């Protein structure tokens, strides 16, 4: 069997298996009433959608690793994915517990009002989420500028510090394999490769996790980015690298069958952590980290924008950026299509530039 045929077969097997596993896991989650409770007002219609669908992604890559067990890079990538998936699963399980209930207010005044860091136009609603917003609420109620129209339960989650520690450990796991090259962009990094891998692991997981805020957004971007890494590896004769990215393409697209708008299942942190960790692991193990980072640039930029917002360098009405676009009036379907299209253009441009310039 030729390399091309082998990659196509690997993709088909993984894609079909993930479609089946997603259907199976979705049914179990519905029966167990493991469903989502969105905190974003515009996403209230998604309440009741089964979450933790990332379990199907893990089953899909597990089957692929079983079939292609001779592929060292693939097996190591899947091990990292399972480790990250466990961390994400713990966060998802904790999320089943309600931490607090936040009030939802409605601007009943004829003019825009400011509550916390948000500016509400007449007739708009928002959650009272920040401490400043909670302090502003009593005065706004006294002035009869807002009404309380409802309450939103906020899920518990693992502390950010603990998440980062877990992601550092995942980076150490990848380093411990001894399979990561110390060469970066043609330069010998030596021991400096250790912080590079750890930083890459943290960045990739958080990028995919942050972008997973709309139906099919993360799964679609990972499908495009992984497929691009497969093509890039193949045209450069690096089949050992192409296999893991082919599998990532298959599971991402297979999950997207049920996760596309309107989603009937959500991957949760189980899926976003697994995909983020697996993607960057495949990039480091295959020594194409430079291209992998470029292909994932949209989620990475989203993280940078959010960090700038949290550092008060810029001000977003709603975080992350895709929710701000939604808040400004762009429909969810248009935002998803825009993000997919930009990712595709970046990936194609990177492949063409490498081929004709380098």
PDB file of N, CA and C in Angstrom, residues 12 37 48 50 80 98 143 146 151 154 157 171 173 175 184 209 223 241 250 281 285 295 314 322 328 336 349:
ATOM      1  N   UNK A  12     -10.099   7.676   6.874  1.00  0.00           N
ATOM      2  CA  UNK A  12     -11.458   7.116   6.755  1.00  0.00           C
ATOM      3  C   UNK A  12     -11.826   6.310   7.991  1.00  0.00           C
ATOM      4  N   UNK A  37     -25.090  24.069  30.600  1.00  0.00           N
ATOM      5  CA  UNK A  37     -25.891  25.213  31.057  1.00  0.00           C
ATOM      6  C   UNK A  37     -25.111  26.471  30.725  1.00  0.00           C
ATOM      7  N   UNK A  48     -29.116  22.160  27.824  1.00  0.00           N
ATOM      8  CA  UNK A  48     -29.568  20.785  27.659  1.00  0.00           C
ATOM      9  C   UNK A  48     -28.769  19.990  26.639  1.00  0.00           C
ATOM     10  N   UNK A  50     -25.832  17.834  25.426  1.00  0.00           N
ATOM     11  CA  UNK A  50     -24.862  17.013  26.165  1.00  0.00           C
ATOM     12  C   UNK A  50     -23.438  17.510  25.999  1.00  0.00           C
ATOM     13  N   UNK A  80      -0.428  11.429  25.191  1.00  0.00           N
ATOM     14  CA  UNK A  80      -0.518  12.814  25.672  1.00  0.00           C
ATOM     15  C   UNK A  80      -1.966  13.283  25.643  1.00  0.00           C
ATOM     16  N   UNK A  98     -22.777  23.664  40.804  1.00  0.00           N
ATOM     17  CA  UNK A  98     -23.021  25.101  40.675  1.00  0.00           C
ATOM     18  C   UNK A  98     -22.248  25.865  41.752  1.00  0.00           C
ATOM     19  N   UNK A 143     -32.172  53.783  40.994  1.00  0.00           N
ATOM     20  CA  UNK A 143     -32.449  54.795  39.977  1.00  0.00           C
ATOM     21  C   UNK A 143     -33.451  54.300  38.935  1.00  0.00           C
ATOM     22  N   UNK A 146     -32.547  49.667  35.694  1.00  0.00           N
ATOM     23  CA  UNK A 146     -32.522  48.251  35.298  1.00  0.00           C
ATOM     24  C   UNK A 146     -33.567  47.468  36.072  1.00  0.00           C
ATOM     25  N   UNK A 151     -32.014  34.703  36.649  1.00  0.00           N
ATOM     26  CA  UNK A 151     -30.769  34.289  37.288  1.00  0.00           C
ATOM     27  C   UNK A 151     -30.101  33.211  36.444  1.00  0.00           C
ATOM     28  N   UNK A 154     -23.815  29.563  37.659  1.00  0.00           N
ATOM     29  CA  UNK A 154     -22.421  29.549  37.195  1.00  0.00           C
ATOM     30  C   UNK A 154     -21.747  28.278  37.695  1.00  0.00           C
ATOM     31  N   UNK A 157     -15.349  25.351  38.571  1.00  0.00           N
ATOM     32  CA  UNK A 157     -14.286  24.907  37.687  1.00  0.00           C
ATOM     33  C   UNK A 157     -12.962  24.869  38.435  1.00  0.00           C
ATOM     34  N   UNK A 171       3.356  19.028  29.615  1.00  0.00           N
ATOM     35  CA  UNK A 171       4.546  19.385  28.851  1.00  0.00           C
ATOM     36  C   UNK A 171       5.743  18.542  29.267  1.00  0.00           C
ATOM     37  N   UNK A 173       5.537  15.541  30.537  1.00  0.00           N
ATOM     38  CA  UNK A 173       5.279  14.207  29.986  1.00  0.00           C
ATOM     39  C   UNK A 173       5.829  14.103  28.567  1.00  0.00           C
ATOM     40  N   UNK A 175       8.161  15.949  27.137  1.00  0.00           N
ATOM     41  CA  UNK A 175       9.628  16.000  27.168  1.00  0.00           C
ATOM     42  C   UNK A 175      10.206  14.655  27.596  1.00  0.00           C
ATOM     43  N   UNK A 184      15.027  23.855  16.798  1.00  0.00           N
ATOM     44  CA  UNK A 184      13.878  24.720  16.552  1.00  0.00           C
ATOM     45  C   UNK A 184      14.257  25.721  15.476  1.00  0.00           C
ATOM     46  N   UNK A 209      -9.056  25.560  23.945  1.00  0.00           N
ATOM     47  CA  UNK A 209     -10.093  25.650  24.974  1.00  0.00           C
ATOM     48  C   UNK A 209     -10.872  26.963  24.869  1.00  0.00           C
ATOM     49  N   UNK A 223      -9.751  20.740  12.438  1.00  0.00           N
ATOM     50  CA  UNK A 223      -9.815  19.946  11.216  1.00  0.00           C
ATOM     51  C   UNK A 223      -8.957  20.583  10.125  1.00  0.00           C
ATOM     52  N   UNK A 241       5.195  12.043  10.458  1.00  0.00           N
ATOM     53  CA  UNK A 241       4.504  13.202  11.023  1.00  0.00           C
ATOM     54  C   UNK A 241       3.092  13.309  10.471  1.00  0.00           C
ATOM     55  N   UNK A 250      -9.118  13.298  11.243  1.00  0.00           N
ATOM     56  CA  UNK A 250     -10.251  12.370  11.241  1.00  0.00           C
ATOM     57  C   UNK A 250     -11.147  12.514  12.458  1.00  0.00           C
ATOM     58  N   UNK A 281       1.604  18.250  20.544  1.00  0.00           N
ATOM     59  CA  UNK A 281       2.503  17.097  20.692  1.00  0.00           C
ATOM     60  C   UNK A 281       2.911  16.559  19.323  1.00  0.00           C
ATOM     61  N   UNK A 285       6.730  16.397  18.057  1.00  0.00           N
ATOM     62  CA  UNK A 285       7.264  15.069  17.735  1.00  0.00           C
ATOM     63  C   UNK A 285       7.633  14.965  16.260  1.00  0.00           C
ATOM     64  N   UNK A 295      -0.577  27.452  11.589  1.00  0.00           N
ATOM     65  CA  UNK A 295      -1.897  26.907  11.260  1.00  0.00           C
ATOM     66  C   UNK A 295      -2.912  27.155  12.376  1.00  0.00           C
ATOM     67  N   UNK A 314      -6.630  46.583  26.461  1.00  0.00           N
ATOM     68  CA  UNK A 314      -7.779  46.875  25.610  1.00  0.00           C
ATOM     69  C   UNK A 314      -9.042  46.540  26.386  1.00  0.00           C
ATOM     70  N   UNK A 322     -14.667  36.140  19.962  1.00  0.00           N
ATOM     71  CA  UNK A 322     -15.815  35.701  19.162  1.00  0.00           C
ATOM     72  C   UNK A 322     -17.143  36.045  19.836  1.00  0.00           C
ATOM     73  N   UNK A 328     -21.689  42.317  19.130  1.00  0.00           N
ATOM     74  CA  UNK A 328     -21.780  43.456  18.212  1.00  0.00           C
ATOM     75  C   UNK A 328     -22.784  43.219  17.081  1.00  0.00           C
ATOM     76  N   UNK A 336     -18.436  31.711  12.861  1.00  0.00           N
ATOM     77  CA  UNK A 336     -17.810  30.398  12.656  1.00  0.00           C
ATOM     78  C   UNK A 336     -17.233  30.302  11.247  1.00  0.00           C
ATOM     79  N   UNK A 349      -1.839  29.720   2.441  1.00  0.00           N
ATOM     80  CA  UNK A 349      -0.767  30.685   2.163  1.00  0.00           C
ATOM     81  C   UNK A 349       0.565  30.179   2.710  1.00  0.00           C
TER      82      UNK A 349
END
